[in-house]
Tab-separated table of C-alpha atoms in Angstrom:
chain	number	residue	atom	x	y	z
A	1	UNK	CA	157.891	37.163	86.564
A	2	UNK	CA	159.950	34.427	84.010
A	3	UNK	CA	163.244	33.533	84.112
A	4	UNK	CA	164.628	32.078	81.560
A	5	UNK	CA	168.671	31.071	81.482
A	6	UNK	CA	171.085	28.659	79.601
A	7	UNK	CA	174.602	28.302	79.812
A	8	UNK	CA	176.229	31.633	78.679
A	9	UNK	CA	172.995	34.138	79.437
A	10	UNK	CA	170.119	35.016	81.819
A	11	UNK	CA	166.174	36.901	80.917
A	12	UNK	CA	164.077	38.094	83.326
A	13	UNK	CA	160.680	38.666	81.969
A	14	UNK	CA	157.774	40.861	83.973
A	15	UNK	CA	154.343	41.257	83.165
A	16	UNK	CA	152.143	43.406	85.564
A	17	UNK	CA	148.517	43.354	85.824
A	18	UNK	CA	145.554	45.387	88.514
A	19	UNK	CA	143.033	43.610	90.217
A	20	UNK	CA	140.362	46.456	91.307
A	21	UNK	CA	136.810	45.491	92.816
A	22	UNK	CA	136.603	49.242	93.577
A	23	UNK	CA	134.292	51.271	90.635
A	24	UNK	CA	135.409	55.007	90.790
A	25	UNK	CA	133.680	58.047	92.328
A	26	UNK	CA	132.474	61.085	90.847
A	27	UNK	CA	130.401	63.820	92.773
A	28	UNK	CA	129.533	67.194	90.588
A	29	UNK	CA	129.938	70.423	91.871
A	30	UNK	CA	127.378	73.388	91.652
A	31	UNK	CA	126.398	74.416	88.303
A	32	UNK	CA	127.581	78.136	87.990
A	33	UNK	CA	124.967	79.382	87.552
A	34	UNK	CA	122.139	76.662	88.102
A	35	UNK	CA	119.836	79.568	86.063
A	36	UNK	CA	121.905	81.065	83.284
A	37	UNK	CA	119.271	83.805	82.009
A	38	UNK	CA	121.387	83.484	78.619
A	39	UNK	CA	124.497	81.012	77.939
A	40	UNK	CA	125.646	83.261	74.807
A	41	UNK	CA	126.710	85.818	77.751
A	42	UNK	CA	127.106	83.477	80.821
A	43	UNK	CA	129.266	80.810	80.208
A	44	UNK	CA	127.683	77.291	81.828
A	45	UNK	CA	130.655	75.735	84.337
A	46	UNK	CA	129.747	72.003	84.596
A	47	UNK	CA	132.346	70.804	87.627
A	48	UNK	CA	133.075	67.592	88.955
A	49	UNK	CA	135.487	65.498	91.346
A	50	UNK	CA	136.829	61.941	90.782
A	51	UNK	CA	138.103	59.947	92.873
A	52	UNK	CA	139.888	56.308	92.367
A	53	UNK	CA	141.591	54.308	94.452
A	54	UNK	CA	143.743	53.299	91.387
A	55	UNK	CA	145.809	56.572	91.522
A	56	UNK	CA	147.864	55.503	88.625
A	57	UNK	CA	145.551	54.672	86.416
A	58	UNK	CA	143.507	57.602	84.178
A	59	UNK	CA	138.834	56.771	84.485
A	60	UNK	CA	137.563	58.034	81.490
A	61	UNK	CA	135.267	60.540	81.846
A	62	UNK	CA	131.728	60.847	79.756
A	63	UNK	CA	130.197	64.142	79.837
A	64	UNK	CA	126.836	65.272	78.076
A	65	UNK	CA	123.829	67.183	78.217
A	66	UNK	CA	120.237	66.179	77.588
A	67	UNK	CA	116.639	67.880	77.504
A	68	UNK	CA	113.663	67.079	79.176
A	69	UNK	CA	112.769	64.849	75.963
A	70	UNK	CA	115.521	62.303	76.896
A	71	UNK	CA	117.201	64.183	73.564
A	72	UNK	CA	121.548	64.628	73.882
A	73	UNK	CA	121.758	68.649	72.924
A	74	UNK	CA	125.815	68.324	73.359
A	75	UNK	CA	128.147	65.702	71.603
A	76	UNK	CA	129.867	63.315	74.268
A	77	UNK	CA	132.589	64.545	75.726
A	78	UNK	CA	135.379	61.623	76.148
A	79	UNK	CA	138.124	62.430	78.679
A	80	UNK	CA	140.641	60.533	80.455
A	81	UNK	CA	141.543	62.931	83.237
A	82	UNK	CA	144.164	61.634	86.535
A	83	UNK	CA	142.074	60.328	89.281
A	84	UNK	CA	142.566	62.043	92.841
A	85	UNK	CA	141.066	64.627	94.465
A	86	UNK	CA	140.894	66.614	90.872
A	87	UNK	CA	138.617	69.238	90.022
A	88	UNK	CA	137.698	69.257	86.461
A	89	UNK	CA	135.360	72.209	84.501
A	90	UNK	CA	133.895	72.046	81.228
A	91	UNK	CA	132.609	75.707	80.050
A	92	UNK	CA	129.761	75.152	77.597
A	93	UNK	CA	131.326	77.899	75.423
A	94	UNK	CA	134.857	76.802	75.064
A	95	UNK	CA	136.685	74.108	73.450
A	96	UNK	CA	139.318	72.597	76.195
A	97	UNK	CA	138.092	71.503	79.584
A	98	UNK	CA	140.551	72.530	82.343
A	99	UNK	CA	142.103	71.105	85.817
A	100	UNK	CA	143.757	72.583	88.471
A	101	UNK	CA	146.488	73.621	86.547
A	102	UNK	CA	148.397	73.581	83.484
A	103	UNK	CA	150.084	70.408	83.211
A	104	UNK	CA	146.393	68.421	84.427
A	105	UNK	CA	145.065	70.530	81.951
A	106	UNK	CA	147.316	69.853	78.772
A	107	UNK	CA	147.448	65.987	79.293
A	108	UNK	CA	143.490	65.956	79.943
A	109	UNK	CA	142.878	67.531	76.810
A	110	UNK	CA	146.096	65.170	74.765
A	111	UNK	CA	143.903	61.885	76.268
A	112	UNK	CA	140.268	62.560	74.626
A	113	UNK	CA	137.398	64.847	72.780
A	114	UNK	CA	136.142	68.457	73.737
A	115	UNK	CA	133.022	70.067	71.950
A	116	UNK	CA	130.943	73.124	72.300
A	117	UNK	CA	128.072	73.120	74.380
A	118	UNK	CA	124.991	74.460	72.304
A	119	UNK	CA	120.965	75.316	73.998
A	120	UNK	CA	118.343	75.675	71.422
A	121	UNK	CA	115.427	76.565	73.140
A	122	UNK	CA	115.002	77.579	77.347
A	123	UNK	CA	114.177	74.715	79.285
A	124	UNK	CA	114.830	71.981	81.722
A	125	UNK	CA	118.244	69.864	81.532
A	126	UNK	CA	120.421	67.011	82.703
A	127	UNK	CA	123.935	67.245	83.375
A	128	UNK	CA	125.178	64.051	83.152
A	129	UNK	CA	128.858	62.960	84.008
A	130	UNK	CA	129.822	59.072	83.668
A	131	UNK	CA	133.108	57.995	84.965
A	132	UNK	CA	134.728	53.915	84.174
A	133	UNK	CA	137.543	52.540	85.309
A	134	UNK	CA	139.779	50.443	82.972
A	135	UNK	CA	138.187	47.649	85.099
A	136	UNK	CA	135.239	48.325	83.304
A	137	UNK	CA	133.210	49.846	86.409
A	138	UNK	CA	131.416	52.627	86.251
A	139	UNK	CA	129.773	55.204	87.859
A	140	UNK	CA	127.279	58.146	87.186
A	141	UNK	CA	126.189	61.440	88.688
A	142	UNK	CA	123.665	64.319	87.267
A	143	UNK	CA	122.405	67.058	88.154
A	144	UNK	CA	119.525	69.900	86.715
A	145	UNK	CA	120.383	72.960	84.745
A	146	UNK	CA	117.438	75.156	84.082
A	147	UNK	CA	117.907	77.631	81.252
A	148	UNK	CA	115.576	80.743	81.107
A	149	UNK	CA	116.134	83.637	78.898
A	150	UNK	CA	112.594	84.741	79.434
A	151	UNK	CA	111.915	88.135	81.224
A	152	UNK	CA	109.382	87.293	84.393
A	153	UNK	CA	106.184	88.843	84.429
A	154	UNK	CA	105.748	91.572	86.705
A	155	UNK	CA	102.705	93.679	87.360
A	156	UNK	CA	103.441	96.846	89.571
A	157	UNK	CA	99.937	98.855	91.203
A	158	UNK	CA	99.386	101.453	93.559
A	159	UNK	CA	96.856	101.669	95.958
A	160	UNK	CA	95.221	105.002	94.292
A	161	UNK	CA	96.057	106.827	90.832
A	162	UNK	CA	95.504	110.306	93.058
A	163	UNK	CA	96.928	110.495	96.844
A	164	UNK	CA	94.959	113.418	98.399
A	165	UNK	CA	94.857	115.171	101.485
A	166	UNK	CA	93.236	112.375	103.488
A	167	UNK	CA	95.918	109.865	102.294
A	168	UNK	CA	98.963	108.964	104.870
A	169	UNK	CA	100.718	106.102	102.684
A	170	UNK	CA	101.623	105.342	99.713
A	171	UNK	CA	101.267	102.079	98.937
A	172	UNK	CA	102.246	99.742	95.715
A	173	UNK	CA	101.635	95.984	95.064
A	174	UNK	CA	104.281	93.924	92.988
A	175	UNK	CA	102.794	90.740	91.477
A	176	UNK	CA	104.787	88.338	89.697
A	177	UNK	CA	104.396	84.951	87.403
A	178	UNK	CA	107.763	83.870	89.719
A	179	UNK	CA	110.294	85.035	92.722
A	180	UNK	CA	111.519	88.248	91.453
A	181	UNK	CA	114.306	90.244	93.205
A	182	UNK	CA	115.485	94.041	93.047
A	183	UNK	CA	114.336	97.715	94.147
A	184	UNK	CA	111.144	99.868	93.711
A	185	UNK	CA	112.236	103.129	93.790
A	186	UNK	CA	109.602	106.226	94.340
A	187	UNK	CA	110.491	108.696	91.302
A	188	UNK	CA	109.394	112.131	90.946
A	189	UNK	CA	108.800	113.563	87.234
A	190	UNK	CA	112.107	114.679	86.372
A	191	UNK	CA	113.608	110.954	87.384
A	192	UNK	CA	114.580	112.046	90.977
A	193	UNK	CA	114.825	108.820	93.448
A	194	UNK	CA	112.954	110.088	96.378
A	195	UNK	CA	112.663	106.808	98.167
A	196	UNK	CA	112.905	103.007	97.848
A	197	UNK	CA	113.014	99.668	98.810
A	198	UNK	CA	114.362	96.422	98.087
A	199	UNK	CA	112.732	93.186	97.716
A	200	UNK	CA	114.136	89.658	97.553
A	201	UNK	CA	112.864	86.547	96.307
A	202	UNK	CA	108.992	86.951	96.072
A	203	UNK	CA	106.399	86.470	93.893
A	204	UNK	CA	103.819	88.589	95.289
A	205	UNK	CA	105.554	91.765	97.314
A	206	UNK	CA	104.049	95.637	98.705
A	207	UNK	CA	106.399	98.354	99.337
A	208	UNK	CA	104.894	101.707	101.306
A	209	UNK	CA	106.057	104.856	102.265
A	210	UNK	CA	104.464	107.209	104.762
A	211	UNK	CA	104.100	110.820	102.881
A	212	UNK	CA	104.930	112.422	106.222
A	213	UNK	CA	107.956	110.704	105.756
A	214	UNK	CA	109.400	111.145	102.210
A	215	UNK	CA	107.831	115.015	102.350
A	216	UNK	CA	106.500	115.023	98.452
A	217	UNK	CA	104.981	118.305	97.349
A	218	UNK	CA	102.233	117.893	94.851
A	219	UNK	CA	102.297	116.730	91.725
A	220	UNK	CA	103.186	113.492	89.737
A	221	UNK	CA	105.289	110.314	90.367
A	222	UNK	CA	106.033	107.133	89.854
A	223	UNK	CA	106.674	104.057	91.505
A	224	UNK	CA	109.456	102.268	89.192
A	225	UNK	CA	110.530	98.296	89.919
A	226	UNK	CA	113.570	96.877	88.061
A	227	UNK	CA	113.165	93.563	89.364
A	228	UNK	CA	115.222	90.015	87.744
A	229	UNK	CA	114.349	86.297	88.494
A	230	UNK	CA	116.654	83.762	89.433
A	231	UNK	CA	118.098	83.371	86.400
A	232	UNK	CA	118.906	87.358	85.993
A	233	UNK	CA	116.449	88.130	83.388
A	234	UNK	CA	115.076	91.295	84.275
A	235	UNK	CA	111.846	93.515	84.091
A	236	UNK	CA	111.420	97.144	84.276
A	237	UNK	CA	107.585	97.969	84.842
A	238	UNK	CA	105.977	101.456	86.488
A	239	UNK	CA	102.925	102.915	88.499
A	240	UNK	CA	102.037	106.639	87.870
A	241	UNK	CA	99.994	107.870	90.841
A	242	UNK	CA	99.225	112.043	90.954
A	243	UNK	CA	100.087	113.366	94.744
A	244	UNK	CA	97.601	116.418	95.297
A	245	UNK	CA	97.336	117.033	98.968
A	246	UNK	CA	97.629	120.553	99.274
A	247	UNK	CA	93.877	121.852	100.622
A	248	UNK	CA	92.523	124.601	98.673
A	249	UNK	CA	92.890	127.951	100.154
A	250	UNK	CA	90.614	131.449	100.354
A	251	UNK	CA	91.877	134.935	99.830
A	252	UNK	CA	88.445	136.606	100.694
A	253	UNK	CA	85.600	135.214	101.833
A	254	UNK	CA	83.190	137.984	103.104
A	255	UNK	CA	79.434	138.577	103.854
A	256	UNK	CA	78.392	142.564	103.110
A	257	UNK	CA	76.516	143.945	105.143
A	258	UNK	CA	76.551	141.457	108.367
A	259	UNK	CA	73.587	142.707	109.589
A	260	UNK	CA	70.335	143.422	107.705
A	261	UNK	CA	66.894	144.926	108.656
A	262	UNK	CA	63.952	147.165	107.856
A	263	UNK	CA	66.446	150.758	107.293
A	264	UNK	CA	68.695	148.449	105.201
A	265	UNK	CA	67.009	145.863	103.768
A	266	UNK	CA	67.600	142.401	103.918
A	267	UNK	CA	69.574	141.341	101.434
A	268	UNK	CA	73.587	140.304	102.548
A	269	UNK	CA	76.088	140.092	99.593
A	270	UNK	CA	78.233	136.791	99.713
A	271	UNK	CA	81.616	136.904	97.817
A	272	UNK	CA	84.369	134.240	98.041
A	273	UNK	CA	88.018	134.234	96.187
A	274	UNK	CA	89.497	130.463	96.398
A	275	UNK	CA	93.513	130.698	96.741
A	276	UNK	CA	95.263	130.712	93.480
A	277	UNK	CA	96.979	127.243	92.845
A	278	UNK	CA	98.372	125.694	89.873
A	279	UNK	CA	96.210	123.899	86.977
A	280	UNK	CA	93.312	123.669	89.337
A	281	UNK	CA	90.050	124.926	89.463
A	282	UNK	CA	87.289	124.865	92.097
A	283	UNK	CA	83.791	124.010	92.973
A	284	UNK	CA	81.918	126.650	95.294
A	285	UNK	CA	79.339	125.828	97.238
A	286	UNK	CA	77.002	127.616	100.278
A	287	UNK	CA	74.453	126.796	102.343
A	288	UNK	CA	72.611	128.457	104.725
A	289	UNK	CA	71.278	127.212	108.327
A	290	UNK	CA	69.461	128.562	111.105
A	291	UNK	CA	70.011	128.806	115.125
A	292	UNK	CA	68.337	125.100	115.290
A	293	UNK	CA	70.934	124.358	112.630
A	294	UNK	CA	68.082	123.651	110.057
A	295	UNK	CA	68.971	124.121	106.130
A	296	UNK	CA	67.024	127.401	104.829
A	297	UNK	CA	69.444	128.188	101.569
A	298	UNK	CA	71.815	125.963	99.479
A	299	UNK	CA	73.319	127.932	96.361
A	300	UNK	CA	73.937	126.691	92.941
A	301	UNK	CA	77.510	125.375	92.742
A	302	UNK	CA	79.992	127.546	91.002
A	303	UNK	CA	83.027	126.521	89.622
A	304	UNK	CA	86.141	129.002	89.163
A	305	UNK	CA	89.681	128.704	88.965
A	306	UNK	CA	91.927	130.313	91.626
A	307	UNK	CA	92.147	133.779	92.158
A	308	UNK	CA	88.440	134.168	90.630
A	309	UNK	CA	85.463	135.873	92.253
A	310	UNK	CA	82.177	134.476	93.063
A	311	UNK	CA	79.569	136.023	94.568
A	312	UNK	CA	76.299	135.173	96.164
A	313	UNK	CA	72.648	137.254	97.351
A	314	UNK	CA	71.022	135.633	100.537
A	315	UNK	CA	67.948	137.217	101.101
A	316	UNK	CA	66.878	136.989	104.365
A	317	UNK	CA	63.369	139.018	104.332
A	318	UNK	CA	61.138	136.358	104.441
A	319	UNK	CA	62.881	134.297	107.318
A	320	UNK	CA	62.684	135.604	111.456
A	321	UNK	CA	65.204	137.849	113.644
A	322	UNK	CA	67.752	136.546	114.522
A	323	UNK	CA	71.470	134.480	113.795
A	324	UNK	CA	72.197	132.577	110.401
A	325	UNK	CA	75.477	130.699	109.517
A	326	UNK	CA	76.980	130.724	105.880
A	327	UNK	CA	79.080	127.540	105.333
A	328	UNK	CA	81.184	128.113	102.400
A	329	UNK	CA	83.124	124.826	101.202
A	330	UNK	CA	85.626	124.735	98.539
A	331	UNK	CA	86.549	121.503	96.897
A	332	UNK	CA	89.635	121.068	94.255
A	333	UNK	CA	89.245	118.808	91.596
A	334	UNK	CA	91.028	115.951	93.635
A	335	UNK	CA	88.056	116.254	96.223
A	336	UNK	CA	90.719	118.165	99.058
A	337	UNK	CA	88.328	120.154	100.345
A	338	UNK	CA	87.868	124.027	103.063
A	339	UNK	CA	85.245	124.858	105.114
A	340	UNK	CA	84.725	128.257	105.903
A	341	UNK	CA	81.646	130.347	107.957
A	342	UNK	CA	80.454	133.319	109.454
A	343	UNK	CA	77.360	134.559	110.772
A	344	UNK	CA	75.085	136.913	109.602
A	345	UNK	CA	72.275	138.584	111.795
A	346	UNK	CA	68.663	139.950	111.226
A	347	UNK	CA	67.166	142.554	113.329
């Protein structure tokens, strides 16, 4: 303070100055989101908190985004913002950083400059916030932004292309080039969801369902995975399989006559009719064994449609008297099998 006076009057001059040895502090809030898939659709918010011992002054904040080659991909954002426990945000797609209330927002915008953020390509970026006060003290904080707009590579594969009567499980393997999360569904040919499982953050996963539990009928099915990476990029992939668990049936299997000898001849007429099943044909094979289980006759395999008749003639004239077993094996195109036997007698 300076006082000056003469005999008639007095003047007082006062000057204020600040002594500041403490640098301002800045901390960054988490990026929202940290892994944005597409910035045009997902605004990136950068938040920071500035604290300074000189609460009546306005520290200057500089925000910039730098790519992995050290190139600044945004123009610097210079702001003079009120100090204290206030959080400020900058959205890369809007022109106005904003704070806790309208007064702060307006005051901060009037004292600084704003800009748009532009990200030409995917990659890793450093978000840097530098704060300095009027005493020249400087503090910097930074965090990493991973810009990812590439869909994950996901392969979905079933353990078999066809599941038959001998199988108990449907098993699918998920392999991805990064961690993925989402739903894996078992769907019918019509797109109905029969079962589903959740995968969480895995590059390799296995899903499986017990066939006895999901109770599927024979037919075509698909396992569909709708999976996303940490950035939200979504990939849909499908693996198809066929369920063929119905064992072939027989509408008819008989031998006539069942007893042969010198009075009626030694030829037995064998007849078999597989039960009809949609879109399936069957392979029928016949083998004859004696009472010591030695094979004495094997007939050529016949391929017939369900409901069609197949016949064979078995001549026992050259074999000794006794009982013989005729075994009929019915196999479908998926290797499901049925075996039936009957006994004929040579007197």
